[in-house]
Short mmCIF file of C-alpha atoms in Angstrom, two decimals:
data_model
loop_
_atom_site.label_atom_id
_atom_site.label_comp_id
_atom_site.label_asym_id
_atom_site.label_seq_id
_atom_site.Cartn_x
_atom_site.Cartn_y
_atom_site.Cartn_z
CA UNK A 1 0.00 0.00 0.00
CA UNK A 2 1.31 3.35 -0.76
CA UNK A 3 3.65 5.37 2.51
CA UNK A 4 2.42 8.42 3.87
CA UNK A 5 3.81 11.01 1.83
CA UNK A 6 3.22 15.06 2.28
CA UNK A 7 3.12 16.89 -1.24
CA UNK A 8 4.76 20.20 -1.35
CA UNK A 9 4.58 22.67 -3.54
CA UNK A 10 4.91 27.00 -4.49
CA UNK A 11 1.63 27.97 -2.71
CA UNK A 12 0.17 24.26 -1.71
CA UNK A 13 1.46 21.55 1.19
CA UNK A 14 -1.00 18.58 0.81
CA UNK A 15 -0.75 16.86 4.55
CA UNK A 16 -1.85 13.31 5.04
CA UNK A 17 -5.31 13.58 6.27
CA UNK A 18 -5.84 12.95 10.12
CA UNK A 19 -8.08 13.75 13.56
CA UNK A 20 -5.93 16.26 14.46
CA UNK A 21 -6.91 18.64 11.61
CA UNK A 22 -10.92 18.48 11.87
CA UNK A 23 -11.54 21.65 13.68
CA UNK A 24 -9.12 23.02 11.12
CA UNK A 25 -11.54 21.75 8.46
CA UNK A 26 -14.90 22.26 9.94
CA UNK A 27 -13.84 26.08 9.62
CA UNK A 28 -13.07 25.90 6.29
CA UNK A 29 -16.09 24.07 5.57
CA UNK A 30 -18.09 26.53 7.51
CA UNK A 31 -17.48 29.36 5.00
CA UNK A 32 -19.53 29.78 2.51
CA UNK A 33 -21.64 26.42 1.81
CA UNK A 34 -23.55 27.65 -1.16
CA UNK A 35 -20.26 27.07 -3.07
CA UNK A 36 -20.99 23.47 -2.56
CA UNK A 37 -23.98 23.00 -4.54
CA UNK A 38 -22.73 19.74 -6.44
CA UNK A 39 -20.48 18.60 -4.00
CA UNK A 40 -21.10 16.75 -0.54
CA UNK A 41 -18.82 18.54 2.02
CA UNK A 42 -19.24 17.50 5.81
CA UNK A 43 -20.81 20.29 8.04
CA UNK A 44 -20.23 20.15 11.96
CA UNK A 45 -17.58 18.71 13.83
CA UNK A 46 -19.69 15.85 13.97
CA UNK A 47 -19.88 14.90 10.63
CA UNK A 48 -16.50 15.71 9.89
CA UNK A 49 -14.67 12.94 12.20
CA UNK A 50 -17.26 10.05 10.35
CA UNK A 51 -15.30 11.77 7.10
CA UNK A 52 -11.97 11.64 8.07
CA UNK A 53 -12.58 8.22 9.62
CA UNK A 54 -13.83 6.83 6.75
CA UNK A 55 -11.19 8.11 4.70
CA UNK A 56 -8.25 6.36 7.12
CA UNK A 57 -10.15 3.14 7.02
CA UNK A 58 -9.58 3.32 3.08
CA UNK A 59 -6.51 4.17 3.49
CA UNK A 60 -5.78 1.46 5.91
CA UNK A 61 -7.29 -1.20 3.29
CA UNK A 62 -4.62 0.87 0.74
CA UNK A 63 -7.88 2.21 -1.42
CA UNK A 64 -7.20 5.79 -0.84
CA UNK A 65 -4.53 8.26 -0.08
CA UNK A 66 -6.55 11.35 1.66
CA UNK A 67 -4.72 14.68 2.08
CA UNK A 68 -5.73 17.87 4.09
CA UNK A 69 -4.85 21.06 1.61
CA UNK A 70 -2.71 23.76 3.71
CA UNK A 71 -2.83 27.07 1.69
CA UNK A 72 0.94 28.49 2.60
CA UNK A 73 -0.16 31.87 2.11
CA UNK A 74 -2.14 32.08 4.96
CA UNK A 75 -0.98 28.55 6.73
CA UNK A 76 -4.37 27.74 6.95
CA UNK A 77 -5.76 23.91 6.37
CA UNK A 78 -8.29 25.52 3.37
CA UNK A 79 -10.31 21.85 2.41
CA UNK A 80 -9.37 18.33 1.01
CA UNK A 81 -8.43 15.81 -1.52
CA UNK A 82 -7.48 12.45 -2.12
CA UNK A 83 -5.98 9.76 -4.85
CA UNK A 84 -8.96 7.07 -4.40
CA UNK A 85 -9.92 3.84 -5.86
CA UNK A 86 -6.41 2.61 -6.04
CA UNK A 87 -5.84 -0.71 -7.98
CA UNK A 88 -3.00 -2.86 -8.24
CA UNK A 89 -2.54 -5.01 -11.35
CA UNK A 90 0.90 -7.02 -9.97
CA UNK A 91 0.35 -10.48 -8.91
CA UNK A 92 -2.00 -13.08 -9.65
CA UNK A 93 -5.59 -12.06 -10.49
CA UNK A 94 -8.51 -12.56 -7.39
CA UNK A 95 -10.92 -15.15 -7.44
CA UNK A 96 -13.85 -14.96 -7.50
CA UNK A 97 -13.66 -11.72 -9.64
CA UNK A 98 -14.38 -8.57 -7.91
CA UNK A 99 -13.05 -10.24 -4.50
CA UNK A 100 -10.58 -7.73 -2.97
CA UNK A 101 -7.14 -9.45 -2.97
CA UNK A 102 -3.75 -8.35 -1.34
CA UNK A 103 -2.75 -5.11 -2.15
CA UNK A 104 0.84 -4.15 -4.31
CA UNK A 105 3.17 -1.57 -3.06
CA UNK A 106 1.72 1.04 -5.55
CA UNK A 107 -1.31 1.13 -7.45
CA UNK A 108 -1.47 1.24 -11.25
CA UNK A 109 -4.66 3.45 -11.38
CA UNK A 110 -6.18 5.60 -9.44
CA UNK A 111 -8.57 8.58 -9.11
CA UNK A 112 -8.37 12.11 -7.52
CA UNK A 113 -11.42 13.31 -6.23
CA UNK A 114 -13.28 14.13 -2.94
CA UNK A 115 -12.44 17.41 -3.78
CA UNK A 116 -13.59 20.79 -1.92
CA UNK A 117 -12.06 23.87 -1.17
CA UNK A 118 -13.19 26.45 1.49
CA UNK A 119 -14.62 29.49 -0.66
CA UNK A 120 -11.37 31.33 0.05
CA UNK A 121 -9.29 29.27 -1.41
CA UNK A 122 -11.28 28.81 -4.64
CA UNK A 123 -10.51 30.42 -7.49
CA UNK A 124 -6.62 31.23 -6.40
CA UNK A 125 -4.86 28.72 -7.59
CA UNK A 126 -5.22 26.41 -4.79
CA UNK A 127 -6.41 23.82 -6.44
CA UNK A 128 -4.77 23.45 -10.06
CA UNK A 129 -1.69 23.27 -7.50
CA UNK A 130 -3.00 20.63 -5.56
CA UNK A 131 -3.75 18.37 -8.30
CA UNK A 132 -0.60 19.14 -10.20
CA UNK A 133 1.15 17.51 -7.17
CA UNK A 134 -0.72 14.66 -7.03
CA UNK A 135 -0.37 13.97 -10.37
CA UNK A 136 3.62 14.44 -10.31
CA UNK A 137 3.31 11.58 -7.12
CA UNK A 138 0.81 9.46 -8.97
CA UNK A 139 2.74 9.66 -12.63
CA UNK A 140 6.43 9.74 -12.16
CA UNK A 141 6.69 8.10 -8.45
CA UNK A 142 3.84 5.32 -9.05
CA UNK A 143 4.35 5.26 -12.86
CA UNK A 144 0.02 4.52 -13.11
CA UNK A 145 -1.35 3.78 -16.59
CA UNK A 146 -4.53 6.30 -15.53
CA UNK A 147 -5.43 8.96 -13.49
CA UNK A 148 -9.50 9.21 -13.67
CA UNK A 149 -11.03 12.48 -12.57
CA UNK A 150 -15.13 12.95 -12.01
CA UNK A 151 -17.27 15.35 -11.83
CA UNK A 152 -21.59 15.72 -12.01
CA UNK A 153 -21.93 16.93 -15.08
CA UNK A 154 -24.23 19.96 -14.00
CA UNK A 155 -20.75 20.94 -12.83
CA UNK A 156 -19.54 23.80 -14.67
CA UNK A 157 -16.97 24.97 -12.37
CA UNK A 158 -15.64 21.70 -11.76
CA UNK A 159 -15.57 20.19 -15.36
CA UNK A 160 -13.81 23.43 -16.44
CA UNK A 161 -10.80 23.27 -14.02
CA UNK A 162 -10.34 19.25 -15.02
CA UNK A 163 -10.43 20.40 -18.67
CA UNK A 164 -7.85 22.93 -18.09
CA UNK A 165 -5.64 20.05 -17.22
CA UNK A 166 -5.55 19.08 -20.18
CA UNK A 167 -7.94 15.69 -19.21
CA UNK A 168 -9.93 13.62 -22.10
CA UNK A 169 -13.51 13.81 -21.41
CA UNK A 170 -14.10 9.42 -21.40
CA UNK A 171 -17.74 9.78 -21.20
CA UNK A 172 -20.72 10.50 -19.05
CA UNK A 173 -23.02 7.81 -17.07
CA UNK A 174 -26.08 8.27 -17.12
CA UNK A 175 -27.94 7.78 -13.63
CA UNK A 176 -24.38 7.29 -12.37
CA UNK A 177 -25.02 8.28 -7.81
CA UNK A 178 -26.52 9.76 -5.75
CA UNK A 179 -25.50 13.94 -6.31
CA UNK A 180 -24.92 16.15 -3.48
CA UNK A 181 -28.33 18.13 -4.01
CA UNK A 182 -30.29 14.58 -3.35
CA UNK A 183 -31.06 14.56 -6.85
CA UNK A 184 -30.43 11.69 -9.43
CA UNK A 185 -26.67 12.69 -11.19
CA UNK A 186 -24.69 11.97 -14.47
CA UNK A 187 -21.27 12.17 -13.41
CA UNK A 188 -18.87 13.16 -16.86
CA UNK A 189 -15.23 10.75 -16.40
CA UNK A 190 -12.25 12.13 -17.72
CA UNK A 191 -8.81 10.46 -17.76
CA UNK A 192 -5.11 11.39 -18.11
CA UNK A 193 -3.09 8.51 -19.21
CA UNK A 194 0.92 8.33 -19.11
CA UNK A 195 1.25 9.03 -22.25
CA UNK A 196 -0.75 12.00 -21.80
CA UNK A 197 0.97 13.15 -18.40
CA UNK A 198 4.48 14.68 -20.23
CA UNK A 199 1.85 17.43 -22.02
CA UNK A 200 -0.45 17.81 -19.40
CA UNK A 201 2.60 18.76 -17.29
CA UNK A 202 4.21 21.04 -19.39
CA UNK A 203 0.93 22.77 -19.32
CA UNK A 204 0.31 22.97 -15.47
CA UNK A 205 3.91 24.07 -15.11
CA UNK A 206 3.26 27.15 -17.68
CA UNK A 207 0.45 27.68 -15.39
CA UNK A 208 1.47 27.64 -12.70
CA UNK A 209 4.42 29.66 -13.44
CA UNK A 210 6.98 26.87 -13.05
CA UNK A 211 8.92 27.63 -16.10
CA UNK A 212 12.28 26.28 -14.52
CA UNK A 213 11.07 22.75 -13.97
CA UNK A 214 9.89 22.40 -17.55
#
């Protein structure tokens, strides 16, 4: 299963995800919740220790690598993220198929997602940062295949900052979950594959105004 690793970057330090930051997050979830209209954020202390707690039980079972976001500028914990639904292609296959069997030391796919910011972090910079490091991690120290990204496809926001990555819109199911607004959603998958990552990088470092590193 993959180590607990901190990410750092310019503006960003992604923190592995633990109890001791939940009041931290329950104030940056406290914000301004009308920025979450598509996305399920926790709200009260309460809710936010079941979210962190399921997250390190994933991570536990190696299926997810959860993160706290620190914005440096202002040292503040500012939301969340994680590489999730990690799978490991090494060994022999599990029987009976979709039994869960023993995990490799890094996973050849994986998604980012569980996603939110609090509403002053959006829009700075804070997140095209975050996922540019967890790309970097997943991509050149994991080597994946795929990185999948997600979003419900009412979404605008969201499906605009993936595409600015430089991700291939896959598809979207129909009827895919449950959305955050209780209604019925069709969630639009996007993917980066290695092949891809060598552009898509070159593009986040322009962005993000890493010209040295390109």
């Amino acid at each position: 299963m993959p180590a607990f690793v901190t990410l750092s970057g310019r503006s960003v330090r992604l923190e592995p995800l633990s109890l001791a930051v939940v009041d931290d997050l329950v104030i940056a979830a406290s914000e301004d919740r009308s920025t979450y209209a598509f996305t399920r954020v926790p709200q009260g202390r309460e809710e936010m220790v079941s979210y962190v707690e399921a997250a390190l039980a994933e991570q536990a079972e190696g299926r997810t690598l959860p993160f706290a976001v620190r914005w440096l500028h202002t040292d503040r914990i500012v939301g969340a993220t994680r590489l999730m639904h990690l799978e490991y292609w090494q060994g022999p296959m599990p029987w009976p198929p979709g039994a869960r069997g023993a995990v490799g030391e890094v996973p050849s796919v994986a998604d980012i997602g569980y996603t939110w910011l609090a509403a002053s972090a959006q829009g700075t910079g804070v997140n095209r940062e975050s996922k540019y490091l967890m790309l970097s991690l997943a991509f050149e120290t994991w080597q994946v295949h795929r990185i999948t990204l997600k979003a419900d496809v009412r979404n605008a926001r969201s499906r605009a900052a993936i595409e600015a990555l430089g991700a291939h819109l896959d598809g979207v199911r129909r009827a895919e979950t449950r959305g955050a607004d209780d209604t019925v959603r069709d969630t639009a998958y996007y993917s980066i594959l290695s092949g891809e990552w060598p552009a898509v990088r070159e593009r986040l470092h322009t962005r993000l105004g890493l010209f040295e590193a390109a």
